Amino acid sequence: MVNFLWGNIFRHSRKDRHLQAILKECPLFEHLSAGELRFLAEIVHVRSYQPGEVVFFEGEIGVGMYIICHGEIEVYARYNDEEELVATLSAGDFLGESSLVEVESRRTATARAKQELKTIGFFKTDLKEITARSPLLGVKILTALGQVLALRLRATSEKIIELKQEVNRFKESRPTP
Amino acid sequence: MILSNGERQSIIRRNQRIKLITFLGVLVLLIAIIVLVENMLLSSLLAFVMSYLLSPIANRLERTGVPRWLAVTMTFAGVSLFLFGFGFIIFPVLAEQISSFRLDVPKYIEGTTRLLNHIESRINALVGDFYAVNLSEQAEDILIAWTTSLFVDLPRVLSNSLTTLFLAPFIAFFLLKDGRAMTHRLFGLVPNYLFEFTLIVFHQVNDQMGHFIRARLLEALIVGLAVFLGLWAMGFPYAPLIGAFAGLTNLIPYVGPFIGAIPALAIALVNGESALTIGLALGVFGIAQLIDIFLLIPVIVAKIVDLHPLTVVIAIIIGAQLMGVLGMLISIPLASAFKVIFVNLYHHTLNFRA
């Protein structure tokens, strides 16, 4: 739909506009102007995967994030030597963003394509290039990244509080010997 | 149609193999074109040097909000204008020096031979009974061969490579403007399981090369300038030529600085300069080297991958045997690139998938 509406405004190819529309939906890039999105679209990497193909392995050094264009990603984490499905992500979702700022961070789960999958890869080196060529755009993206990471941190903290409360309730409910 | 897990995996593996072969094929083809097509190697090397030198300027311009193509065009236009103006001042001086030096060359060769004859007769007077030393004959041949290669081959190479002189900036312009898009296309061919790794290694090598080329050229410029200023202040003949030569040879590690001092020493000895003048001239080279070692290397060259001195010397020898002076100059950046690639491959295979 969006492509159709933008059809006559930009002379860029349909594919690129589609790419920009997907980027615009990602919280990391939602504040960017049309020009900035065009700049970004030239920098990111579009990758295709076969069903069952691995996007990244748990334990691997991560160097960037992926946004799903279409298809689904299944995320597996290893518990006691057994792979367990922890999440299924679909178009518009993104993963791995913390590795954009972490040093030598390792992937905490394995991501595998469920069907034919197309992703947009955005990596540390891309972020570095953006800050070198357009620092203002770099600041915008880094601020948004900070907000995303803060939200994740808040969600994690809330989860911890919830779990603590549950542990306490469990302790209280147990009859004291 | 529902595929079994095994069938899926074999399709994935086959596709990855095809992608890998295509990627490596394109790489090999590019390298083959660069190495095999006449004038291409030198042009591409020069183009890489130019694009590494100019990319910080283009990036800085781009940061002001100018589109990339305009930033690159402005950079090229500005630098050409500067070089043109600079050339107007420096070329007549250098040309005059080179032509007068060329006239003087036979005198210097003869003088050096005479000097060596003198040394030889002294040595022979000492050890002649045991072993006849014959320096001058060999030395004269070597000197004549060297100077011919310098004054006959060099201009020939330069004029033959008018193509190079046009081709190099042309390639550099598009490397700067579209290099990103080109590598992007190439990365598109990399199979998924190697993609992140290729991306990291490429950028590390690219950064290293950029640092290396900018740092070494700046270092050479400052050393050459220091030698020129020192000799010029002394009123030494051919100071600009000797300075330019010293700057150029300074690009070759360890041996370069010594080679750089030879012409000045030869000129001084042949002209029969006083010991004081010779000492002062050598002092100028010494000071330039001290500036290099204690100021330039720690401040601007330190970021470069460090290679062991032995590796450096072996790389230079290999380079010299394969490609002469050009080989000596490019051996070190190439050795550093190989080191970055191999260190990363090793690191990758050991740690990337822990």
Short mmCIF file of C-alpha atoms in Angstrom, two decimals:
data_model
loop_
_atom_site.label_atom_id
_atom_site.label_comp_id
_atom_site.label_asym_id
_atom_site.label_seq_id
_atom_site.Cartn_x
_atom_site.Cartn_y
_atom_site.Cartn_z
CA MET A 1 0.00 0.00 0.00
CA VAL A 2 2.66 2.40 1.06
CA ASN A 3 4.62 1.64 -2.10
CA PHE A 4 1.65 2.45 -4.23
CA LEU A 5 1.12 5.80 -2.52
CA TRP A 6 4.77 6.78 -2.88
CA GLY A 7 4.89 5.57 -6.44
CA ASN A 8 5.36 8.89 -8.17
CA ILE A 9 7.20 10.84 -5.53
CA PHE A 10 10.62 9.17 -5.61
CA ARG A 11 12.38 7.99 -8.72
CA HIS A 12 14.04 5.19 -6.77
CA SER A 13 13.17 1.61 -7.58
CA ARG A 14 10.16 -0.06 -6.10
CA LYS A 15 12.41 -2.45 -4.19
CA ASP A 16 14.23 0.41 -2.49
CA ARG A 17 11.02 2.14 -1.51
CA HIS A 18 9.76 -1.09 -0.04
CA LEU A 19 12.98 -1.39 1.89
CA GLN A 20 12.58 2.14 3.22
CA ALA A 21 8.99 1.42 4.27
CA ILE A 22 10.16 -1.58 6.29
CA LEU A 23 13.02 0.38 7.84
CA LYS A 24 10.59 3.16 8.79
CA GLU A 25 8.49 0.66 10.77
CA CYS A 26 11.45 -0.39 12.92
CA PRO A 27 11.59 1.58 16.22
CA LEU A 28 15.29 2.22 15.57
CA PHE A 29 14.60 4.16 12.40
CA GLU A 30 11.05 5.47 12.84
CA HIS A 31 12.17 9.07 13.47
CA LEU A 32 14.21 9.31 10.28
CA SER A 33 13.24 11.60 7.41
CA ALA A 34 12.65 10.29 3.88
CA GLY A 35 16.12 11.43 2.81
CA GLU A 36 17.75 9.76 5.79
CA LEU A 37 15.88 6.53 5.09
CA ARG A 38 17.10 6.65 1.50
CA PHE A 39 20.67 7.06 2.75
CA LEU A 40 20.20 4.21 5.22
CA ALA A 41 18.67 1.93 2.56
CA GLU A 42 21.91 2.18 0.57
CA ILE A 43 23.91 1.07 3.59
CA VAL A 44 21.96 -1.89 5.02
CA HIS A 45 22.29 -5.44 3.64
CA VAL A 46 19.32 -7.47 2.36
CA ARG A 47 19.83 -11.19 2.99
CA SER A 48 17.76 -14.19 1.86
CA TYR A 49 17.55 -17.56 3.60
CA GLN A 50 16.19 -21.00 2.76
CA PRO A 51 13.79 -22.67 5.20
CA GLY A 52 15.87 -24.16 8.02
CA GLU A 53 18.92 -22.02 7.26
CA VAL A 54 20.60 -20.45 10.27
CA VAL A 55 20.77 -16.65 10.54
CA PHE A 56 23.19 -16.82 13.46
CA PHE A 57 24.32 -19.44 15.95
CA GLU A 58 24.25 -19.26 19.73
CA GLY A 59 27.76 -18.52 21.04
CA GLU A 60 28.86 -16.80 17.83
CA ILE A 61 30.28 -13.31 18.06
CA GLY A 62 27.46 -10.98 17.02
CA VAL A 63 28.19 -7.93 14.91
CA GLY A 64 24.74 -6.58 14.19
CA MET A 65 20.98 -6.83 14.06
CA TYR A 66 18.43 -8.22 11.62
CA ILE A 67 14.98 -6.88 10.73
CA ILE A 68 12.59 -9.40 9.19
CA CYS A 69 11.20 -8.29 5.79
CA HIS A 70 9.12 -11.38 5.23
CA GLY A 71 9.04 -14.90 6.57
CA GLU A 72 9.51 -16.01 10.15
CA ILE A 73 12.48 -16.66 12.39
CA GLU A 74 12.47 -19.26 15.12
CA VAL A 75 14.73 -18.47 18.05
CA TYR A 76 16.20 -21.44 19.91
CA ALA A 77 18.10 -21.31 23.18
CA ARG A 78 20.09 -24.15 24.64
CA TYR A 79 19.04 -25.42 28.09
CA ASN A 80 20.90 -28.39 29.55
CA ASP A 81 22.22 -29.34 26.14
CA GLU A 82 18.80 -29.29 24.54
CA GLU A 83 17.53 -26.73 22.06
CA GLU A 84 14.28 -25.14 23.09
CA LEU A 85 12.13 -22.84 20.97
CA VAL A 86 11.91 -19.56 22.89
CA ALA A 87 10.30 -17.25 20.34
CA THR A 88 8.95 -17.00 16.82
CA LEU A 89 9.48 -13.63 15.16
CA SER A 90 7.69 -12.43 12.05
CA ALA A 91 7.81 -9.60 9.50
CA GLY A 92 8.66 -6.23 11.08
CA ASP A 93 10.27 -7.81 14.18
CA PHE A 94 13.97 -7.32 14.80
CA LEU A 95 16.63 -9.12 16.79
CA GLY A 96 20.28 -8.81 17.83
CA GLU A 97 20.26 -5.03 18.27
CA SER A 98 22.35 -5.09 21.46
CA SER A 99 25.33 -6.45 19.53
CA LEU A 100 25.49 -3.10 17.71
CA VAL A 101 27.02 -1.55 20.81
CA GLU A 102 28.45 -4.51 22.75
CA VAL A 103 32.12 -5.43 22.37
CA GLU A 104 32.67 -9.02 21.22
CA SER A 105 29.21 -9.97 22.44
CA ARG A 106 28.13 -13.54 21.83
CA ARG A 107 24.73 -14.49 20.47
CA THR A 108 22.57 -15.83 23.30
CA ALA A 109 20.36 -17.92 21.02
CA THR A 110 20.28 -19.53 17.59
CA ALA A 111 18.04 -17.89 14.97
CA ARG A 112 16.74 -20.13 12.18
CA ALA A 113 14.53 -19.38 9.18
CA LYS A 114 11.14 -21.06 9.49
CA GLN A 115 10.17 -20.51 5.87
CA GLU A 116 11.74 -18.63 2.99
CA LEU A 117 13.10 -15.61 4.79
CA LYS A 118 14.28 -12.17 3.82
CA THR A 119 15.99 -9.92 6.37
CA ILE A 120 17.62 -6.52 6.47
CA GLY A 121 21.00 -6.75 8.18
CA PHE A 122 22.34 -3.67 9.95
CA PHE A 123 25.84 -4.08 11.40
CA LYS A 124 28.38 -2.30 13.58
CA THR A 125 30.42 -1.35 10.54
CA ASP A 126 27.32 0.21 8.95
CA LEU A 127 26.67 2.24 12.09
CA LYS A 128 30.31 3.34 12.07
CA GLU A 129 30.06 4.41 8.45
CA ILE A 130 26.90 6.38 9.15
CA THR A 131 28.51 8.24 12.06
CA ALA A 132 31.48 9.06 9.81
CA ARG A 133 29.43 10.28 6.87
CA SER A 134 26.36 11.72 8.59
CA PRO A 135 26.90 12.18 12.35
CA LEU A 136 23.43 13.67 12.88
CA LEU A 137 21.81 10.54 11.47
CA GLY A 138 24.18 8.48 13.63
CA VAL A 139 23.04 10.31 16.75
CA LYS A 140 19.36 9.77 15.84
CA ILE A 141 19.88 6.04 15.38
CA LEU A 142 22.01 5.69 18.52
CA THR A 143 19.42 7.57 20.61
CA ALA A 144 16.66 5.30 19.32
CA LEU A 145 18.88 2.29 19.99
CA GLY A 146 19.39 3.56 23.55
CA GLN A 147 15.63 3.83 23.99
CA VAL A 148 15.07 0.31 22.66
CA LEU A 149 17.74 -1.10 24.97
CA ALA A 150 16.29 0.84 27.92
CA LEU A 151 12.84 -0.60 27.19
CA ARG A 152 14.31 -4.09 27.08
CA LEU A 153 16.11 -3.44 30.37
CA ARG A 154 12.90 -2.18 31.97
CA ALA A 155 11.01 -5.24 30.76
CA THR A 156 13.76 -7.47 32.18
CA SER A 157 13.71 -5.64 35.54
CA GLU A 158 9.94 -5.98 35.74
CA LYS A 159 10.24 -9.66 34.95
CA ILE A 160 12.79 -10.06 37.75
CA ILE A 161 10.53 -8.30 40.23
CA GLU A 162 7.65 -10.52 39.14
CA LEU A 163 9.75 -13.65 39.54
CA LYS A 164 10.97 -12.52 42.98
CA GLN A 165 7.38 -11.96 44.09
CA GLU A 166 6.50 -15.40 42.82
CA VAL A 167 9.42 -16.93 44.70
CA ASN A 168 8.30 -15.15 47.87
CA ARG A 169 4.73 -16.33 47.45
CA PHE A 170 6.00 -19.84 46.90
CA LYS A 171 8.14 -19.63 50.06
CA GLU A 172 5.21 -18.28 52.11
CA SER A 173 2.81 -20.92 50.84
CA ARG A 174 5.17 -23.70 51.92
CA PRO A 175 4.44 -24.86 55.42
CA THR A 176 7.37 -24.15 57.74
CA PRO A 177 8.83 -27.35 59.10
CA MET B 1 5.73 -30.77 -1.09
CA ILE B 2 7.13 -31.37 2.33
CA LEU B 3 10.87 -31.89 2.52
CA SER B 4 12.60 -33.88 5.20
CA ASN B 5 15.10 -32.15 7.40
CA GLY B 6 18.00 -33.88 5.62
CA GLU B 7 16.78 -32.81 2.18
CA ARG B 8 16.39 -29.23 3.38
CA GLN B 9 19.90 -29.21 4.76
CA SER B 10 21.35 -30.58 1.53
CA ILE B 11 19.56 -27.88 -0.49
CA ILE B 12 20.90 -25.23 1.88
CA ARG B 13 24.42 -26.63 1.61
CA ARG B 14 24.24 -26.78 -2.18
CA ASN B 15 23.05 -23.18 -2.43
CA GLN B 16 25.77 -22.05 -0.04
CA ARG B 17 28.38 -23.85 -2.13
CA ILE B 18 27.14 -22.19 -5.32
CA LYS B 19 27.19 -18.77 -3.65
CA LEU B 20 30.69 -19.33 -2.27
CA ILE B 21 32.04 -20.46 -5.65
CA THR B 22 30.44 -17.46 -7.38
CA PHE B 23 31.85 -15.06 -4.77
CA LEU B 24 35.37 -16.53 -4.99
CA GLY B 25 35.09 -16.65 -8.79
CA VAL B 26 34.25 -12.95 -8.98
CA LEU B 27 37.14 -12.16 -6.60
CA VAL B 28 39.61 -14.22 -8.65
CA LEU B 29 38.35 -12.60 -11.87
CA LEU B 30 38.81 -9.10 -10.42
CA ILE B 31 42.33 -9.92 -9.21
CA ALA B 32 43.17 -11.52 -12.57
CA ILE B 33 42.01 -8.40 -14.43
CA ILE B 34 44.07 -6.17 -12.15
CA VAL B 35 47.22 -8.29 -12.46
CA LEU B 36 47.01 -9.36 -16.11
CA VAL B 37 45.65 -6.32 -17.96
CA GLU B 38 48.43 -3.95 -18.93
CA ASN B 39 48.68 -0.78 -16.80
CA MET B 40 45.91 -2.06 -14.56
CA LEU B 41 47.99 -3.06 -11.53
CA LEU B 42 49.77 0.27 -11.19
CA SER B 43 46.59 2.21 -11.98
CA SER B 44 44.56 0.31 -9.40
CA LEU B 45 47.27 0.63 -6.76
CA LEU B 46 47.50 4.36 -7.38
CA ALA B 47 43.70 4.58 -7.41
CA PHE B 48 43.50 2.81 -4.03
CA VAL B 49 46.14 5.12 -2.57
CA MET B 50 44.27 8.15 -3.91
CA SER B 51 40.90 7.01 -2.65
CA TYR B 52 42.30 6.24 0.80
CA LEU B 53 43.96 9.66 0.89
CA LEU B 54 40.88 11.52 -0.26
CA SER B 55 38.14 9.63 1.55
CA PRO B 56 38.50 11.63 4.81
CA ILE B 57 38.08 14.87 2.83
CA ALA B 58 35.06 13.52 0.93
CA ASN B 59 33.50 12.26 4.20
CA ARG B 60 34.05 15.61 5.85
CA LEU B 61 32.34 17.38 2.98
CA GLU B 62 29.51 14.88 3.04
CA ARG B 63 28.98 15.61 6.73
CA THR B 64 27.97 19.17 5.83
CA GLY B 65 24.93 17.68 4.08
CA VAL B 66 26.28 17.58 0.53
CA PRO B 67 25.32 14.40 -1.40
CA ARG B 68 28.09 11.84 -1.85
CA TRP B 69 28.64 12.34 -5.58
CA LEU B 70 28.97 16.10 -5.12
CA ALA B 71 31.30 15.70 -2.13
CA VAL B 72 33.55 13.38 -4.18
CA THR B 73 33.45 15.68 -7.21
CA MET B 74 34.29 18.70 -5.08
CA THR B 75 37.16 16.81 -3.45
CA PHE B 76 38.63 15.84 -6.82
CA ALA B 77 38.16 19.32 -8.26
CA GLY B 78 39.74 20.96 -5.21
CA VAL B 79 42.71 18.61 -5.09
CA SER B 80 43.31 18.90 -8.85
CA LEU B 81 43.23 22.67 -8.60
CA PHE B 82 45.65 22.61 -5.67
CA LEU B 83 48.02 20.19 -7.41
CA PHE B 84 47.84 22.27 -10.58
CA GLY B 85 48.77 25.44 -8.73
CA PHE B 86 51.39 23.64 -6.69
CA GLY B 87 52.76 22.04 -9.86
CA PHE B 88 53.20 25.46 -11.41
CA ILE B 89 55.60 26.37 -8.63
CA ILE B 90 57.31 23.06 -8.03
CA PHE B 91 57.59 21.49 -11.49
CA PRO B 92 59.86 24.13 -13.08
CA VAL B 93 62.18 23.86 -10.08
CA LEU B 94 62.25 20.06 -10.15
CA ALA B 95 62.53 19.89 -13.95
CA GLU B 96 65.45 22.29 -13.93
CA GLN B 97 67.12 20.32 -11.16
CA ILE B 98 66.57 17.00 -12.90
CA SER B 99 67.93 18.23 -16.24
CA SER B 100 70.97 19.83 -14.65
CA PHE B 101 71.49 16.75 -12.48
CA ARG B 102 71.29 14.58 -15.57
CA LEU B 103 74.09 16.61 -17.13
CA ASP B 104 76.10 16.26 -13.95
CA VAL B 105 75.55 12.51 -13.61
CA PRO B 106 78.62 11.40 -15.64
CA LYS B 107 80.71 13.69 -13.45
CA TYR B 108 79.32 12.11 -10.31
CA ILE B 109 79.74 8.58 -11.61
CA GLU B 110 83.29 9.30 -12.61
CA GLY B 111 83.90 11.01 -9.30
CA THR B 112 82.48 8.10 -7.32
CA THR B 113 84.59 5.66 -9.32
CA ARG B 114 87.67 7.79 -8.70
CA LEU B 115 86.84 7.85 -5.04
CA LEU B 116 86.41 4.09 -4.95
CA ASN B 117 89.67 3.70 -6.89
CA HIS B 118 91.33 5.71 -4.20
CA ILE B 119 89.84 3.56 -1.44
CA GLU B 120 90.71 0.46 -3.40
CA SER B 121 94.36 1.41 -3.81
CA ARG B 122 94.52 2.10 -0.07
CA ILE B 123 92.99 -1.28 0.73
CA ASN B 124 95.20 -3.02 -1.79
CA ALA B 125 98.22 -1.35 -0.28
CA LEU B 126 97.20 -2.97 3.00
CA VAL B 127 95.97 -6.40 1.97
CA GLY B 128 96.92 -6.56 -1.73
CA ASP B 129 99.42 -9.31 -1.10
CA PHE B 130 96.69 -11.66 0.07
CA TYR B 131 93.61 -10.61 -1.86
CA ALA B 132 93.14 -8.19 -4.73
CA VAL B 133 90.15 -5.94 -4.11
CA ASN B 134 88.45 -4.59 -7.23
CA LEU B 135 85.72 -2.27 -6.11
CA SER B 136 85.70 0.40 -8.76
CA GLU B 137 85.02 -1.71 -11.84
CA GLN B 138 82.02 -3.41 -10.35
CA ALA B 139 80.82 -0.22 -8.73
CA GLU B 140 80.97 1.71 -11.99
CA ASP B 141 78.81 -0.87 -13.74
CA ILE B 142 76.31 -0.87 -10.91
CA LEU B 143 76.20 2.92 -10.75
CA ILE B 144 75.69 3.27 -14.48
CA ALA B 145 72.94 0.64 -14.41
CA TRP B 146 71.22 2.38 -11.51
CA THR B 147 71.30 5.84 -12.96
CA THR B 148 70.14 4.63 -16.35
CA SER B 149 67.24 2.91 -14.69
CA LEU B 150 66.51 6.11 -12.78
CA PHE B 151 66.74 8.54 -15.70
CA VAL B 152 65.88 6.39 -18.67
CA ASP B 153 63.47 3.81 -17.32
CA LEU B 154 61.59 6.08 -14.97
CA PRO B 155 60.52 8.68 -17.55
CA ARG B 156 59.78 5.86 -19.97
CA VAL B 157 57.61 4.13 -17.40
CA LEU B 158 55.93 7.43 -16.61
CA SER B 159 55.23 8.36 -20.21
CA ASN B 160 54.21 4.81 -21.05
CA SER B 161 51.84 5.06 -18.20
CA LEU B 162 50.05 8.17 -19.35
CA THR B 163 47.24 5.63 -19.39
CA THR B 164 47.96 5.02 -15.74
CA LEU B 165 47.94 8.72 -15.01
CA PHE B 166 44.47 9.06 -16.52
CA LEU B 167 43.13 5.71 -15.46
CA ALA B 168 44.15 5.98 -11.80
CA PRO B 169 42.17 9.14 -10.92
CA PHE B 170 39.27 7.80 -12.97
CA ILE B 171 39.19 4.56 -10.96
CA ALA B 172 39.77 6.47 -7.72
CA PHE B 173 36.80 8.74 -8.40
CA PHE B 174 34.42 5.81 -8.81
CA LEU B 175 35.97 3.91 -5.90
CA LEU B 176 35.20 6.90 -3.70
CA LYS B 177 31.75 7.52 -5.11
CA ASP B 178 30.51 3.97 -5.64
CA GLY B 179 33.01 1.80 -3.76
CA ARG B 180 30.44 1.17 -1.09
CA ALA B 181 27.84 0.01 -3.62
CA MET B 182 30.42 -2.19 -5.37
CA THR B 183 31.49 -3.97 -2.18
CA HIS B 184 27.80 -4.20 -1.26
CA ARG B 185 27.11 -6.14 -4.45
CA LEU B 186 30.07 -8.37 -3.77
CA PHE B 187 28.89 -9.01 -0.19
CA GLY B 188 25.51 -9.98 -1.65
CA LEU B 189 27.24 -13.06 -3.11
CA VAL B 190 28.71 -14.21 0.22
CA PRO B 191 26.87 -17.24 1.67
CA ASN B 192 24.96 -16.46 4.86
CA TYR B 193 27.14 -18.49 7.20
CA LEU B 194 30.24 -16.52 6.15
CA PHE B 195 28.57 -13.13 5.79
CA GLU B 196 29.21 -11.50 9.17
CA PHE B 197 32.77 -12.79 9.21
CA THR B 198 33.51 -11.47 5.71
CA LEU B 199 32.06 -8.12 6.67
CA ILE B 200 34.29 -7.80 9.76
CA VAL B 201 37.47 -8.89 7.99
CA PHE B 202 36.81 -6.63 5.02
CA HIS B 203 36.33 -3.58 7.23
CA GLN B 204 39.34 -4.36 9.39
CA VAL B 205 41.59 -4.76 6.36
CA ASN B 206 40.08 -1.65 4.79
CA ASP B 207 40.66 0.41 7.97
CA GLN B 208 44.20 -0.90 8.29
CA MET B 209 45.03 -0.05 4.68
CA GLY B 210 43.56 3.43 5.08
CA HIS B 211 45.57 4.11 8.24
CA PHE B 212 48.67 2.61 6.71
CA ILE B 213 48.62 4.58 3.48
CA ARG B 214 47.70 7.91 5.06
CA ALA B 215 50.21 7.51 7.89
CA ARG B 216 53.13 6.35 5.75
CA LEU B 217 52.63 9.05 3.11
CA LEU B 218 52.35 11.77 5.73
CA GLU B 219 55.48 10.39 7.39
CA ALA B 220 57.35 10.35 4.04
CA LEU B 221 56.23 13.91 3.31
CA ILE B 222 57.47 15.21 6.67
CA VAL B 223 60.80 13.35 6.48
CA GLY B 224 61.35 14.55 2.89
CA LEU B 225 60.49 18.09 3.91
CA ALA B 226 62.85 17.96 6.90
CA VAL B 227 65.73 16.71 4.73
CA PHE B 228 65.01 19.34 2.08
CA LEU B 229 64.84 22.20 4.60
CA GLY B 230 68.03 21.11 6.35
CA LEU B 231 70.06 20.73 3.17
CA TRP B 232 68.58 23.86 1.65
CA ALA B 233 69.57 25.88 4.72
CA MET B 234 73.11 24.54 4.31
CA GLY B 235 73.14 25.59 0.65
CA PHE B 236 73.66 21.98 -0.39
CA PRO B 237 73.16 21.35 -4.15
CA TYR B 238 69.99 19.61 -5.35
CA ALA B 239 68.29 19.90 -1.95
CA PRO B 240 64.71 19.54 -3.37
CA LEU B 241 65.67 16.45 -5.39
CA ILE B 242 67.48 14.82 -2.50
CA GLY B 243 64.61 15.66 -0.15
CA ALA B 244 62.04 14.14 -2.53
CA PHE B 245 64.20 11.03 -2.92
CA ALA B 246 64.69 10.70 0.85
CA GLY B 247 60.94 11.02 1.42
CA LEU B 248 60.22 8.37 -1.19
CA THR B 249 62.81 5.88 0.05
CA ASN B 250 61.60 6.45 3.61
CA LEU B 251 58.51 4.47 2.59
CA ILE B 252 60.72 1.37 2.60
CA PRO B 253 61.23 0.33 6.24
CA TYR B 254 64.71 -0.13 7.73
CA VAL B 255 66.77 0.04 4.53
CA GLY B 256 64.97 3.02 2.98
CA PRO B 257 66.51 5.77 5.14
CA PHE B 258 70.03 4.54 4.31
CA ILE B 259 69.31 4.41 0.59
CA GLY B 260 67.85 7.91 0.91
CA ALA B 261 71.13 9.30 2.22
CA ILE B 262 73.34 7.78 -0.51
CA PRO B 263 72.89 10.46 -3.22
CA ALA B 264 73.69 13.29 -0.82
CA LEU B 265 76.76 11.46 0.45
CA ALA B 266 77.96 10.69 -3.08
CA ILE B 267 77.47 14.29 -4.20
CA ALA B 268 79.31 15.65 -1.19
CA LEU B 269 82.23 13.24 -1.58
CA VAL B 270 82.60 13.82 -5.32
CA ASN B 271 82.42 17.58 -4.92
CA GLY B 272 85.21 17.22 -2.38
CA GLU B 273 83.20 18.94 0.33
CA SER B 274 84.84 19.52 3.68
CA ALA B 275 84.39 17.01 6.46
CA LEU B 276 82.24 19.61 8.24
CA THR B 277 79.80 19.87 5.33
CA ILE B 278 79.57 16.10 5.01
CA GLY B 279 79.02 15.80 8.74
CA LEU B 280 76.32 18.48 8.65
CA ALA B 281 74.57 16.83 5.70
CA LEU B 282 74.59 13.48 7.47
CA GLY B 283 73.39 15.33 10.58
CA VAL B 284 70.37 16.57 8.60
CA PHE B 285 69.49 12.98 7.66
CA GLY B 286 70.08 11.90 11.25
CA ILE B 287 67.76 14.59 12.60
CA ALA B 288 65.09 13.70 10.01
CA GLN B 289 65.33 10.07 11.17
CA LEU B 290 65.17 11.11 14.84
CA ILE B 291 62.02 13.13 14.09
CA ASP B 292 60.66 10.06 12.33
CA ILE B 293 61.51 7.59 15.08
CA PHE B 294 60.60 9.64 18.12
CA LEU B 295 57.76 11.81 16.81
CA LEU B 296 56.18 10.56 13.61
CA ILE B 297 56.19 6.81 14.23
CA PRO B 298 54.71 6.94 17.76
CA VAL B 299 52.15 9.61 16.86
CA ILE B 300 50.95 8.79 13.37
CA VAL B 301 52.24 5.37 12.39
CA ALA B 302 51.55 3.55 15.65
CA LYS B 303 48.05 2.44 14.61
CA ILE B 304 49.44 0.22 11.86
CA VAL B 305 49.53 -3.55 12.36
CA ASP B 306 52.92 -4.31 13.77
CA LEU B 307 54.92 -6.82 11.84
CA HIS B 308 58.06 -8.35 13.28
CA PRO B 309 61.20 -6.70 11.81
CA LEU B 310 62.19 -10.05 10.33
CA THR B 311 58.78 -10.37 8.63
CA VAL B 312 59.20 -6.84 7.28
CA VAL B 313 62.64 -7.59 5.81
CA ILE B 314 61.50 -10.89 4.30
CA ALA B 315 58.41 -9.21 2.82
CA ILE B 316 60.58 -6.47 1.30
CA ILE B 317 62.96 -9.04 -0.22
CA ILE B 318 60.07 -11.03 -1.71
CA GLY B 319 58.51 -7.82 -3.03
CA ALA B 320 61.81 -6.67 -4.55
CA GLN B 321 62.37 -10.01 -6.26
CA LEU B 322 58.86 -10.16 -7.69
CA MET B 323 58.27 -6.56 -8.69
CA GLY B 324 61.36 -4.44 -8.05
CA VAL B 325 60.98 -1.07 -6.34
CA LEU B 326 57.18 -1.11 -6.64
CA GLY B 327 57.23 -4.52 -4.96
CA MET B 328 59.31 -3.12 -2.09
CA LEU B 329 56.79 -0.34 -1.59
CA ILE B 330 53.66 -2.49 -1.63
CA SER B 331 55.11 -5.51 0.18
CA ILE B 332 54.49 -4.12 3.66
CA PRO B 333 50.83 -3.09 3.23
CA LEU B 334 50.17 -6.42 1.54
CA ALA B 335 51.92 -8.31 4.34
CA SER B 336 49.80 -6.39 6.87
CA ALA B 337 46.63 -7.23 4.95
CA PHE B 338 47.56 -10.91 4.94
CA LYS B 339 48.28 -10.72 8.65
CA VAL B 340 44.87 -9.15 9.39
CA ILE B 341 43.12 -11.75 7.24
CA PHE B 342 44.97 -14.70 8.78
CA VAL B 343 44.68 -13.48 12.36
CA ASN B 344 40.95 -13.07 11.79
CA LEU B 345 40.56 -16.44 10.09
CA TYR B 346 42.36 -18.05 13.01
CA HIS B 347 40.35 -16.10 15.56
CA HIS B 348 37.17 -16.90 13.66
CA THR B 349 37.74 -20.63 13.41
CA LEU B 350 38.75 -20.82 17.07
CA ASN B 351 36.38 -18.36 18.71
CA PHE B 352 33.67 -17.18 16.40
CA ARG B 353 31.60 -20.24 17.13
CA ALA B 354 32.63 -21.06 20.65
#
